[in-house]
């Protein structure tokens, strides 16, 4: 099982907003697939899957605000 | 002889007048090559009239009906990004910097600010004074926006970038609310009262990127 967390995005950035998920719960994902797009201050960035597996859980809904280090999803 | 130390070498690719979607595909290929260790790359392009819609864009961003859009031969492209509506068209220089941001501190805010600094320097080369706008992105001449900025990042490699209104026909902006805001747009030609060649803006843009990002262009 691996937890996908919001990475450090630089000084002064404490949070980001989930714009959308490329996958839904139950989908199979491969290492390096973009999982989710987030937005902060006119920059969008993608968080990729770090391993192959099944997207077991999405913890941060589209439109919600997440903090750096917060768990976004769980891959099994 | 001691070599001048530089953060990196970079190259420029001028895509010329190209459909938004075709340029987007080239951006994605270039992102891949930069992720794999290729050189920092600046892509220059100019697009036929197109409105690009992010995931958040709604019909409310359009002040014209679909039929009128078709009549005006404007393409509408929905793309996989956040944000709202943006316009690209002839006379607008679109710069896509595909840069490895790990070389610039892995900091999104710093990157966005540097892009704005490039824009401010670039406009200064043409005699236009412009600046940052508190709580807004882009480059502004007074209360009017002249350069739009939107950035995408994958594995710390950047894509999307700057849209510099050089000789853009500004009537297109009155058809939308750019970025969802009621913003008045302006252009280099409107501010200087003369037509400026895109080729000259590209040449200066390379120099500005070199200075702001400490890059050596091949």
GROMACS .gro file of C-alpha atoms in nm:
model
  294
    1UNK     CA    1   0.000   0.000   0.000
    2UNK     CA    2   0.131   0.347  -0.077
    3UNK     CA    3   0.004   0.684   0.031
    4UNK     CA    4   0.013   0.965  -0.222
    5UNK     CA    5   0.091   1.293  -0.049
    6UNK     CA    6   0.096   1.655  -0.159
    7UNK     CA    7   0.467   1.731  -0.214
    8UNK     CA    8   0.656   2.046  -0.114
    9UNK     CA    9   0.594   2.312  -0.376
   10UNK     CA   10   0.826   2.583  -0.256
   11UNK     CA   11   0.857   2.845   0.014
   12UNK     CA   12   0.539   3.030   0.107
   13UNK     CA   13   0.317   2.763  -0.046
   14UNK     CA   14   0.122   2.585   0.223
   15UNK     CA   15  -0.174   2.450   0.032
   16UNK     CA   16  -0.326   2.379  -0.307
   17UNK     CA   17  -0.668   2.305  -0.450
   18UNK     CA   18  -0.753   1.973  -0.614
   19UNK     CA   19  -0.866   2.053  -0.968
   20UNK     CA   20  -0.941   1.704  -1.090
   21UNK     CA   21  -0.856   1.337  -1.071
   22UNK     CA   22  -0.746   1.154  -1.384
   23UNK     CA   23  -0.872   0.826  -1.236
   24UNK     CA   24  -1.154   0.705  -1.015
   25UNK     CA   25  -1.151   0.469  -0.721
   26UNK     CA   26  -1.105   0.111  -0.841
   27UNK     CA   27  -0.906   0.207  -1.152
   28UNK     CA   28  -0.570   0.045  -1.218
   29UNK     CA   29  -0.284   0.293  -1.231
   30UNK     CA   30   0.075   0.255  -1.345
   31UNK     CA   31   0.388   0.409  -1.206
   32UNK     CA   32   0.434   0.763  -1.345
   33UNK     CA   33   0.071   0.803  -1.453
   34UNK     CA   34  -0.058   1.146  -1.361
   35UNK     CA   35  -0.307   1.084  -1.080
   36UNK     CA   36  -0.434   1.425  -0.990
   37UNK     CA   37  -0.399   1.785  -1.096
   38UNK     CA   38  -0.376   2.056  -0.833
   39UNK     CA   39  -0.375   2.432  -0.864
   40UNK     CA   40  -0.202   2.698  -0.665
   41UNK     CA   41  -0.165   3.059  -0.761
   42UNK     CA   42  -0.209   3.011  -1.139
   43UNK     CA   43   0.020   2.712  -1.152
   44UNK     CA   44  -0.118   2.366  -1.202
   45UNK     CA   45   0.085   2.063  -1.128
   46UNK     CA   46   0.038   1.693  -1.153
   47UNK     CA   47   0.110   1.439  -0.887
   48UNK     CA   48   0.204   1.103  -1.039
   49UNK     CA   49   0.158   0.751  -0.905
   50UNK     CA   50   0.476   0.618  -0.753
   51UNK     CA   51   0.391   0.255  -0.819
   52UNK     CA   52   0.162   0.023  -1.012
   53UNK     CA   53  -0.159  -0.074  -0.841
   54UNK     CA   54  -0.523  -0.002  -0.781
   55UNK     CA   55  -0.650   0.336  -0.671
   56UNK     CA   56  -0.807   0.230  -0.345
   57UNK     CA   57  -0.908   0.556  -0.192
   58UNK     CA   58  -0.934   0.923  -0.284
   59UNK     CA   59  -0.902   1.138   0.026
   60UNK     CA   60  -0.916   1.483  -0.134
   61UNK     CA   61  -1.220   1.566  -0.343
   62UNK     CA   62  -1.215   1.791  -0.649
   63UNK     CA   63  -1.240   2.151  -0.535
   64UNK     CA   64  -1.108   2.085  -0.186
   65UNK     CA   65  -0.807   2.252  -0.032
   66UNK     CA   66  -0.517   2.036   0.082
   67UNK     CA   67  -0.208   2.111   0.286
   68UNK     CA   68   0.149   2.019   0.197
   69UNK     CA   69   0.216   1.664   0.316
   70UNK     CA   70  -0.153   1.574   0.337
   71UNK     CA   71  -0.258   1.235   0.201
   72UNK     CA   72  -0.439   1.267  -0.132
   73UNK     CA   73  -0.496   0.905  -0.216
   74UNK     CA   74  -0.405   0.548  -0.136
   75UNK     CA   75  -0.280   0.300  -0.394
   76UNK     CA   76  -0.287  -0.071  -0.321
   77UNK     CA   77   4.042   2.979  -1.931
   78UNK     CA   78   3.763   2.952  -1.678
   79UNK     CA   79   3.430   2.874  -1.829
   80UNK     CA   80   3.139   3.098  -1.743
   81UNK     CA   81   2.925   2.910  -1.498
   82UNK     CA   82   2.569   2.883  -1.603
   83UNK     CA   83   2.272   2.695  -1.465
   84UNK     CA   84   2.223   2.528  -1.794
   85UNK     CA   85   2.222   2.523  -2.166
   86UNK     CA   86   1.895   2.579  -2.340
   87UNK     CA   87   1.759   2.566  -2.689
   88UNK     CA   88   1.488   2.749  -2.876
   89UNK     CA   89   1.239   2.595  -3.114
   90UNK     CA   90   1.022   2.824  -3.318
   91UNK     CA   91   0.701   2.644  -3.414
   92UNK     CA   92   0.570   2.942  -3.614
   93UNK     CA   93   0.196   2.963  -3.681
   94UNK     CA   94   0.059   2.636  -3.551
   95UNK     CA   95  -0.271   2.497  -3.425
   96UNK     CA   96  -0.304   2.503  -3.049
   97UNK     CA   97  -0.355   2.126  -3.031
   98UNK     CA   98  -0.050   2.049  -3.246
   99UNK     CA   99   0.163   2.278  -3.030
  100UNK     CA  100   0.022   2.114  -2.718
  101UNK     CA  101   0.135   1.774  -2.845
  102UNK     CA  102   0.485   1.912  -2.908
  103UNK     CA  103   0.489   2.061  -2.557
  104UNK     CA  104   0.408   1.721  -2.409
  105UNK     CA  105   0.682   1.548  -2.614
  106UNK     CA  106   0.929   1.815  -2.508
  107UNK     CA  107   0.828   1.779  -2.140
  108UNK     CA  108   0.904   1.410  -2.172
  109UNK     CA  109   1.246   1.474  -2.323
  110UNK     CA  110   1.333   1.731  -2.055
  111UNK     CA  111   1.220   1.491  -1.780
  112UNK     CA  112   1.460   1.239  -1.935
  113UNK     CA  113   1.747   1.490  -1.915
  114UNK     CA  114   1.717   1.687  -2.239
  115UNK     CA  115   1.809   2.057  -2.245
  116UNK     CA  116   1.579   2.333  -2.118
  117UNK     CA  117   1.367   2.440  -2.415
  118UNK     CA  118   1.176   2.750  -2.516
  119UNK     CA  119   0.900   2.689  -2.768
  120UNK     CA  120   0.773   2.991  -2.959
  121UNK     CA  121   0.440   2.983  -3.135
  122UNK     CA  122   0.150   3.181  -3.270
  123UNK     CA  123  -0.195   3.022  -3.291
  124UNK     CA  124  -0.497   3.068  -3.520
  125UNK     CA  125  -0.790   3.210  -3.315
  126UNK     CA  126  -0.875   2.969  -3.034
  127UNK     CA  127  -1.035   2.978  -2.695
  128UNK     CA  128  -0.891   2.721  -2.457
  129UNK     CA  129  -1.113   2.607  -2.174
  130UNK     CA  130  -0.984   2.465  -1.851
  131UNK     CA  131  -1.187   2.230  -1.637
  132UNK     CA  132  -1.345   2.519  -1.449
  133UNK     CA  133  -1.463   2.704  -1.758
  134UNK     CA  134  -1.835   2.743  -1.797
  135UNK     CA  135  -2.066   2.894  -2.056
  136UNK     CA  136  -2.075   3.202  -1.833
  137UNK     CA  137  -1.719   3.280  -1.944
  138UNK     CA  138  -1.847   3.332  -2.298
  139UNK     CA  139  -2.021   3.651  -2.385
  140UNK     CA  140  -2.100   3.523  -2.736
  141UNK     CA  141  -2.319   3.235  -2.845
  142UNK     CA  142  -2.178   2.915  -2.995
  143UNK     CA  143  -2.325   3.011  -3.334
  144UNK     CA  144  -2.147   3.344  -3.329
  145UNK     CA  145  -1.823   3.167  -3.237
  146UNK     CA  146  -1.858   2.939  -3.537
  147UNK     CA  147  -1.939   3.235  -3.759
  148UNK     CA  148  -1.620   3.409  -3.645
  149UNK     CA  149  -1.418   3.092  -3.722
  150UNK     CA  150  -1.291   3.062  -3.368
  151UNK     CA  151  -1.190   2.722  -3.241
  152UNK     CA  152  -1.279   2.607  -2.894
  153UNK     CA  153  -1.049   2.355  -2.731
  154UNK     CA  154  -1.117   2.195  -2.396
  155UNK     CA  155  -0.792   2.102  -2.228
  156UNK     CA  156  -0.683   1.904  -1.929
  157UNK     CA  157  -0.595   2.182  -1.696
  158UNK     CA  158  -0.751   2.386  -1.421
  159UNK     CA  159  -0.842   2.745  -1.485
  160UNK     CA  160  -1.095   2.902  -1.711
  161UNK     CA  161  -1.096   3.060  -2.058
  162UNK     CA  162  -0.792   3.192  -2.241
  163UNK     CA  163  -0.767   3.336  -2.590
  164UNK     CA  164  -0.483   3.282  -2.835
  165UNK     CA  165  -0.469   3.428  -3.183
  166UNK     CA  166  -0.261   3.588  -3.455
  167UNK     CA  167  -0.029   3.866  -3.336
  168UNK     CA  168   0.009   3.703  -2.995
  169UNK     CA  169   0.343   3.544  -2.915
  170UNK     CA  170   0.293   3.234  -2.705
  171UNK     CA  171   0.605   3.120  -2.525
  172UNK     CA  172   0.618   2.773  -2.376
  173UNK     CA  173   0.920   2.740  -2.147
  174UNK     CA  174   0.988   2.372  -2.086
  175UNK     CA  175   1.229   2.402  -1.796
  176UNK     CA  176   1.356   2.166  -1.530
  177UNK     CA  177   1.245   2.355  -1.222
  178UNK     CA  178   1.474   2.153  -0.997
  179UNK     CA  179   1.749   2.378  -1.144
  180UNK     CA  180   1.562   2.684  -1.017
  181UNK     CA  181   1.484   2.582  -0.660
  182UNK     CA  182   1.171   2.369  -0.705
  183UNK     CA  183   0.954   2.661  -0.614
  184UNK     CA  184   0.635   2.737  -0.805
  185UNK     CA  185   0.598   3.092  -0.674
  186UNK     CA  186   0.955   3.179  -0.761
  187UNK     CA  187   0.906   3.034  -1.107
  188UNK     CA  188   0.587   3.235  -1.169
  189UNK     CA  189   0.755   3.552  -1.047
  190UNK     CA  190   1.055   3.490  -1.273
  191UNK     CA  191   0.823   3.448  -1.571
  192UNK     CA  192   0.663   3.781  -1.487
  193UNK     CA  193   1.010   3.935  -1.457
  194UNK     CA  194   1.092   3.804  -1.806
  195UNK     CA  195   0.772   3.967  -1.933
  196UNK     CA  196   0.844   4.299  -1.762
  197UNK     CA  197   1.200   4.309  -1.905
  198UNK     CA  198   1.073   4.211  -2.247
  199UNK     CA  199   0.821   4.495  -2.256
  200UNK     CA  200   1.085   4.739  -2.135
  201UNK     CA  201   1.291   4.650  -2.447
  202UNK     CA  202   1.005   4.798  -2.649
  203UNK     CA  203   0.968   5.107  -2.434
  204UNK     CA  204   0.668   4.987  -2.232
  205UNK     CA  205   0.666   5.013  -1.852
  206UNK     CA  206   0.477   4.726  -1.696
  207UNK     CA  207   0.471   4.544  -1.365
  208UNK     CA  208   0.326   4.287  -1.130
  209UNK     CA  209  -0.029   4.326  -1.000
  210UNK     CA  210  -0.089   4.241  -0.634
  211UNK     CA  211  -0.290   3.920  -0.593
  212UNK     CA  212  -0.303   3.867  -0.971
  213UNK     CA  213  -0.079   3.684  -1.210
  214UNK     CA  214   0.042   3.812  -1.544
  215UNK     CA  215   0.208   4.135  -1.646
  216UNK     CA  216   0.016   4.458  -1.635
  217UNK     CA  217   0.053   4.801  -1.792
  218UNK     CA  218  -0.140   5.019  -1.551
  219UNK     CA  219  -0.476   4.849  -1.494
  220UNK     CA  220  -0.462   4.658  -1.823
  221UNK     CA  221  -0.322   4.312  -1.867
  222UNK     CA  222  -0.074   4.266  -2.150
  223UNK     CA  223   0.081   3.924  -2.078
  224UNK     CA  224  -0.118   3.629  -1.947
  225UNK     CA  225   0.061   3.360  -1.754
  226UNK     CA  226  -0.048   3.005  -1.683
  227UNK     CA  227   0.182   2.725  -1.586
  228UNK     CA  228   0.162   2.349  -1.574
  229UNK     CA  229   0.417   2.129  -1.402
  230UNK     CA  230   0.481   1.758  -1.436
  231UNK     CA  231   0.765   1.597  -1.244
  232UNK     CA  232   0.905   1.944  -1.184
  233UNK     CA  233   0.921   2.018  -1.556
  234UNK     CA  234   0.718   2.320  -1.665
  235UNK     CA  235   0.481   2.363  -1.957
  236UNK     CA  236   0.225   2.621  -2.076
  237UNK     CA  237   0.368   2.967  -2.015
  238UNK     CA  238   0.326   3.322  -2.140
  239UNK     CA  239   0.094   3.476  -2.396
  240UNK     CA  240   0.237   3.812  -2.501
  241UNK     CA  241  -0.010   4.037  -2.680
  242UNK     CA  242   0.203   4.199  -2.948
  243UNK     CA  243  -0.036   4.290  -3.233
  244UNK     CA  244  -0.329   4.082  -3.109
  245UNK     CA  245  -0.673   4.188  -3.230
  246UNK     CA  246  -0.816   4.280  -2.890
  247UNK     CA  247  -1.178   4.244  -3.000
  248UNK     CA  248  -1.151   3.870  -2.928
  249UNK     CA  249  -1.106   3.939  -2.558
  250UNK     CA  250  -1.437   4.120  -2.546
  251UNK     CA  251  -1.601   3.786  -2.630
  252UNK     CA  252  -1.489   3.626  -2.306
  253UNK     CA  253  -1.407   3.699  -1.948
  254UNK     CA  254  -1.035   3.613  -1.955
  255UNK     CA  255  -0.949   3.384  -1.666
  256UNK     CA  256  -1.301   3.441  -1.536
  257UNK     CA  257  -1.223   3.802  -1.449
  258UNK     CA  258  -1.353   4.125  -1.590
  259UNK     CA  259  -1.013   4.232  -1.713
  260UNK     CA  260  -0.930   4.477  -1.987
  261UNK     CA  261  -0.652   4.352  -2.212
  262UNK     CA  262  -0.401   4.559  -2.404
  263UNK     CA  263  -0.118   4.492  -2.649
  264UNK     CA  264   0.229   4.618  -2.734
  265UNK     CA  265   0.102   4.776  -3.055
  266UNK     CA  266  -0.183   4.949  -2.873
  267UNK     CA  267   0.055   5.092  -2.614
  268UNK     CA  268   0.329   5.197  -2.857
  269UNK     CA  269   0.107   5.298  -3.145
  270UNK     CA  270   0.301   5.087  -3.393
  271UNK     CA  271   0.315   4.736  -3.536
  272UNK     CA  272   0.593   4.532  -3.381
  273UNK     CA  273   0.735   4.226  -3.554
  274UNK     CA  274   0.696   3.900  -3.365
  275UNK     CA  275   1.048   3.807  -3.479
  276UNK     CA  276   1.189   4.104  -3.287
  277UNK     CA  277   0.995   4.008  -2.974
  278UNK     CA  278   1.125   3.650  -2.998
  279UNK     CA  279   1.483   3.771  -3.025
  280UNK     CA  280   1.449   3.990  -2.715
  281UNK     CA  281   1.259   3.717  -2.529
  282UNK     CA  282   1.554   3.476  -2.566
  283UNK     CA  283   1.786   3.737  -2.416
  284UNK     CA  284   1.545   3.811  -2.128
  285UNK     CA  285   1.509   3.439  -2.045
  286UNK     CA  286   1.889   3.405  -2.057
  287UNK     CA  287   1.932   3.687  -1.805
  288UNK     CA  288   1.647   3.608  -1.566
  289UNK     CA  289   1.702   3.230  -1.557
  290UNK     CA  290   2.079   3.238  -1.612
  291UNK     CA  291   2.058   3.020  -1.920
  292UNK     CA  292   2.299   2.986  -2.212
  293UNK     CA  293   2.111   2.947  -2.537
  294UNK     CA  294   2.269   2.730  -2.804
   0.00000   0.00000   0.00000
